[in-house]
Short mmCIF file of C-alpha atoms in Angstrom, two decimals:
data_model
loop_
_atom_site.label_atom_id
_atom_site.label_comp_id
_atom_site.label_asym_id
_atom_site.label_seq_id
_atom_site.Cartn_x
_atom_site.Cartn_y
_atom_site.Cartn_z
CA MET A 1 -2.43 17.37 -4.38
CA PRO A 2 -1.63 14.46 -6.73
CA LEU A 3 -3.51 11.20 -6.50
CA ILE A 4 -1.58 8.86 -4.24
CA ASN A 5 -1.76 5.14 -3.52
CA ILE A 6 -0.48 3.98 -0.13
CA TYR A 7 0.64 0.63 1.32
CA SER A 8 1.79 0.23 4.93
CA PHE A 9 2.82 -2.75 7.03
CA THR A 10 4.69 -3.40 10.26
CA SER A 11 5.59 -6.69 11.96
CA PRO A 12 7.51 -7.79 15.06
CA GLY A 13 9.27 -10.35 12.84
CA PRO A 14 10.93 -12.99 15.04
CA ARG A 15 10.82 -10.81 18.16
CA ALA A 16 8.28 -10.86 20.98
CA THR A 17 7.45 -7.14 20.70
CA ASN A 18 7.44 -4.60 17.92
CA GLN A 19 9.54 -1.51 18.65
CA ASP A 20 8.87 -0.06 15.19
CA ALA A 21 6.19 2.60 14.77
CA ILE A 22 4.70 3.77 11.48
CA LEU A 23 2.36 6.62 10.63
CA VAL A 24 0.61 7.83 7.50
CA CYS A 25 -1.66 10.88 7.81
CA ASP A 26 -2.86 13.78 5.72
CA ILE A 27 -2.20 17.14 7.33
CA PRO A 28 -4.48 19.77 5.76
CA ASP A 29 -2.52 22.53 3.97
CA ARG A 30 0.78 20.76 4.76
CA GLY A 31 0.60 17.51 2.84
CA LEU A 32 0.83 13.75 3.32
CA LEU A 33 3.10 12.80 6.23
CA CYS A 34 4.71 9.34 6.32
CA CYS A 35 7.00 8.19 9.15
CA VAL A 36 8.90 5.01 10.03
CA ALA A 37 10.63 4.92 13.43
CA ASP A 38 12.68 2.03 14.85
CA GLY A 39 13.00 2.19 18.63
CA VAL A 40 15.92 1.01 20.76
CA GLY A 41 16.08 0.55 24.52
CA GLY A 42 15.24 -2.07 27.13
CA ASN A 43 11.87 -2.77 28.78
CA GLN A 44 9.27 -0.68 26.93
CA GLY A 45 11.83 1.99 26.02
CA GLY A 46 12.21 1.43 22.29
CA GLU A 47 8.49 0.98 21.77
CA THR A 48 7.80 4.18 23.72
CA ALA A 49 10.44 6.23 21.90
CA SER A 50 9.31 5.28 18.39
CA LYS A 51 5.63 5.93 19.18
CA MET A 52 6.48 9.24 20.84
CA ALA A 53 8.46 10.32 17.77
CA VAL A 54 5.70 9.75 15.22
CA ASP A 55 2.97 11.12 17.52
CA ILE A 56 4.86 14.30 18.43
CA ILE A 57 5.85 14.99 14.83
CA SER A 58 2.32 14.56 13.46
CA LYS A 59 0.63 16.57 16.23
CA THR A 60 3.17 19.40 16.10
CA LEU A 61 2.82 19.72 12.33
CA GLU A 62 -0.98 19.75 12.65
CA ASN A 63 -0.87 22.49 15.31
CA ASP A 64 1.65 24.73 13.53
CA LEU A 65 1.58 24.68 9.75
CA SER A 66 4.56 27.04 9.48
CA VAL A 67 6.99 25.10 11.66
CA ALA A 68 10.06 23.71 9.87
CA PHE A 69 10.28 19.93 9.46
CA ALA A 70 13.71 19.81 11.10
CA ASP A 71 12.50 21.84 14.10
CA VAL A 72 9.67 19.37 14.65
CA VAL A 73 12.14 16.47 14.67
CA ARG A 74 14.44 18.31 17.08
CA PHE A 75 11.44 18.91 19.37
CA ALA A 76 10.62 15.18 19.32
CA HIS A 77 14.26 14.43 20.20
CA GLU A 78 14.10 16.74 23.24
CA GLU A 79 10.75 15.32 24.39
CA ILE A 80 12.08 11.76 24.25
CA LEU A 81 15.15 12.81 26.25
CA ASN A 82 12.89 14.50 28.84
CA ALA A 83 10.62 11.46 29.15
CA ALA A 84 13.61 9.15 29.70
CA GLU A 85 14.98 11.46 32.37
CA LYS A 86 11.69 11.44 34.29
CA ASP A 87 11.15 7.67 34.17
CA GLY A 88 14.04 5.38 35.11
CA GLU A 89 12.46 2.44 33.28
CA LEU A 90 12.74 4.38 30.03
CA ALA A 91 16.41 5.34 30.52
CA GLY A 92 18.45 4.83 27.36
CA MET A 93 15.50 4.78 25.00
CA ALA A 94 15.92 6.25 21.52
CA THR A 95 14.61 5.81 18.01
CA THR A 96 15.60 6.17 14.39
CA LEU A 97 13.32 8.14 12.10
CA THR A 98 12.78 8.47 8.39
CA ALA A 99 9.93 10.73 7.35
CA VAL A 100 8.56 12.52 4.30
CA ILE A 101 5.98 15.18 3.55
CA ILE A 102 4.45 15.09 0.07
CA LYS A 103 2.63 18.20 -1.15
CA ASP A 104 1.66 18.82 -4.76
CA MET A 105 4.60 17.18 -6.59
CA GLN A 106 7.29 17.99 -4.07
CA LEU A 107 8.75 15.63 -1.47
CA GLU A 108 10.48 16.87 1.66
CA ALA A 109 12.46 14.11 3.39
CA ILE A 110 14.31 13.97 6.70
CA ASN A 111 15.98 11.17 8.62
CA CYS A 112 18.07 10.30 11.65
CA GLY A 113 19.61 6.87 12.19
CA ASP A 114 19.46 4.00 9.71
CA SER A 115 15.81 3.75 8.70
CA ARG A 116 15.69 4.60 5.00
CA THR A 117 13.68 6.33 2.29
CA TYR A 118 14.05 5.29 -1.33
CA LEU A 119 12.70 6.79 -4.54
CA LEU A 120 11.89 4.32 -7.33
CA ARG A 121 11.58 5.83 -10.80
CA GLY A 122 11.58 3.80 -14.02
CA ASN A 123 14.44 1.30 -13.77
CA GLY A 124 16.29 3.23 -11.10
CA LEU A 125 16.41 3.55 -7.32
CA MET A 126 17.76 6.49 -5.34
CA GLN A 127 18.30 6.60 -1.58
CA LEU A 128 16.88 9.89 -0.27
CA SER A 129 18.08 9.28 3.30
CA GLN A 130 21.57 9.02 4.76
CA ASP A 131 22.42 6.32 7.31
CA HIS A 132 23.81 7.67 10.58
CA SER A 133 25.69 4.51 11.49
CA GLU A 134 29.33 3.69 12.03
CA VAL A 135 29.51 1.38 9.03
CA ALA A 136 27.86 3.95 6.71
CA ARG A 137 30.28 6.68 7.83
CA LEU A 138 33.29 4.44 7.22
CA LEU A 139 31.93 3.63 3.76
CA ARG A 140 31.43 7.33 2.95
CA GLU A 141 34.96 8.11 4.16
CA GLY A 142 36.43 5.35 2.00
CA ARG A 143 37.82 3.55 5.05
CA LEU A 144 35.70 0.46 4.40
CA THR A 145 34.86 -1.28 1.14
CA ALA A 146 31.34 -2.44 0.27
CA GLU A 147 32.59 -6.04 0.44
CA ALA A 148 34.13 -5.56 3.89
CA ALA A 149 30.99 -3.78 5.12
CA VAL A 150 28.94 -6.97 4.67
CA ASP A 151 30.72 -8.67 7.56
CA TYR A 152 31.61 -5.56 9.57
CA PRO A 153 31.11 -6.56 13.25
CA ARG A 154 29.67 -3.20 14.38
CA LYS A 155 26.97 -2.80 11.74
CA ASN A 156 24.32 -2.10 14.37
CA ILE A 157 26.13 0.88 15.95
CA LEU A 158 24.14 4.08 15.40
CA GLU A 159 25.91 7.43 15.54
CA SER A 160 22.69 9.40 15.97
CA ALA A 161 19.09 8.73 17.00
CA LEU A 162 16.23 10.71 18.50
CA GLY A 163 16.59 10.60 22.28
CA ALA A 164 20.19 9.38 22.20
CA HIS A 165 22.86 11.16 24.25
CA LYS A 166 24.84 11.89 21.11
CA PRO A 167 24.89 14.94 18.82
CA LEU A 168 21.68 14.93 16.79
CA LYS A 169 22.40 14.45 13.08
CA LEU A 170 19.63 15.12 10.59
CA TYR A 171 19.76 14.62 6.84
CA GLN A 172 17.28 16.54 4.70
CA THR A 173 16.46 16.72 1.02
CA LEU A 174 13.83 18.20 -1.30
CA PHE A 175 12.85 16.32 -4.44
CA GLU A 176 10.52 17.03 -7.35
CA LEU A 177 8.25 14.08 -7.99
CA GLU A 178 6.89 12.72 -11.26
CA PRO A 179 3.85 10.55 -12.08
CA ASP A 180 4.49 6.82 -11.40
CA ASP A 181 7.20 7.55 -8.81
CA ARG A 182 7.22 5.23 -5.82
CA ILE A 183 8.55 6.34 -2.43
CA VAL A 184 9.43 3.58 0.02
CA LEU A 185 10.21 4.04 3.73
CA ILE A 186 11.67 1.03 5.59
CA SER A 187 13.23 0.12 8.90
CA ASP A 188 16.52 -1.79 8.95
CA GLY A 189 14.64 -5.03 9.49
CA VAL A 190 14.04 -4.81 5.73
CA SER A 191 17.28 -3.20 4.51
CA SER A 192 19.41 -5.68 6.49
CA VAL A 193 18.13 -8.59 4.37
CA LEU A 194 17.05 -7.05 1.03
CA SER A 195 19.47 -5.18 -1.23
CA LYS A 196 18.54 -2.05 -3.17
CA ARG A 197 18.64 -4.09 -6.37
CA GLU A 198 16.22 -6.67 -4.95
CA LEU A 199 13.85 -3.94 -3.82
CA ARG A 200 13.98 -2.31 -7.26
CA ASP A 201 13.41 -5.64 -9.02
CA ILE A 202 10.38 -6.42 -6.83
CA SER A 203 8.96 -3.00 -7.68
CA LYS A 204 9.48 -3.52 -11.42
CA LYS A 205 7.73 -6.90 -11.15
CA HIS A 206 4.53 -5.49 -9.64
CA GLN A 207 2.46 -2.77 -11.26
CA ASN A 208 0.02 -2.89 -8.33
CA LEU A 209 1.35 -1.14 -5.21
CA ASP A 210 -0.31 -3.54 -2.76
CA ASP A 211 1.27 -6.51 -4.55
CA PHE A 212 4.65 -4.77 -4.42
CA GLY A 213 4.35 -4.07 -0.70
CA ALA A 214 3.09 -7.55 0.10
CA GLU A 215 6.02 -9.17 -1.70
CA LEU A 216 8.50 -6.89 0.08
CA ALA A 217 7.07 -8.03 3.41
CA LYS A 218 7.02 -11.68 2.32
CA ARG A 219 10.62 -11.60 1.07
CA THR A 220 11.80 -9.91 4.27
CA GLN A 221 10.25 -12.74 6.29
CA GLU A 222 11.64 -15.41 3.96
CA MET A 223 15.13 -13.94 4.28
CA LYS A 224 14.82 -14.49 8.04
CA THR A 225 15.21 -10.93 9.22
CA LYS A 226 16.32 -10.83 12.86
CA ASP A 227 14.42 -7.66 13.68
CA ASN A 228 11.04 -5.95 13.58
CA TYR A 229 10.34 -4.68 10.08
CA SER A 230 8.19 -1.93 8.64
CA ILE A 231 7.29 -0.71 5.16
CA ILE A 232 5.43 2.33 3.85
CA ALA A 233 5.11 2.56 0.08
CA VAL A 234 3.58 5.55 -1.69
CA GLU A 235 2.85 5.79 -5.39
CA ILE A 236 2.20 9.00 -7.31
CA VAL A 237 -0.60 8.27 -9.79
#
């Protein structure tokens, strides 16, 4: 296992409650698991869904070292659906998820919804997740330009989330890591106000991971994010 530095932070931002959930834990013989989940749903629904997602994923991976990452996420999806069905107050709850497992120098990433994972290497930034949102699909299909997407009125419409009554879409990738790589997981409270270029520039400015993470959080607040926001940053030493 490579040496790894870790920074994590979550905040309700301007909202009364925080429906984001984050998790960083080492699973023996499996690797370092990092998750960011952004819950949606009234009452306590979003908060419950995001916490259920990260808890179920971590506990299932700990109990079965051979289970596939995607199968664990599908199991969390089904459990959230079941919980909402049993409790009327949780009806309609769902959550995004972006998660990675790092073992040796390999990263396994999976996501559903619009929480993101980025890889920062040298002067570059690569998105390792794929947004499951209406605006992202229209961009991929060439039916919307990047300029038009900025003011697109349905930017918050998700096309898939754990616990949602929509077909579950998962995006997965494997990536070989190198020393000095930084992996950043964020909820859309960050990505809605900070561009990829800004995130990259903040990373280049700070050699220390804690300073990098702290400035990301500070800039997100300064840019007046309208949502909860969460950050996990991991650095391969």
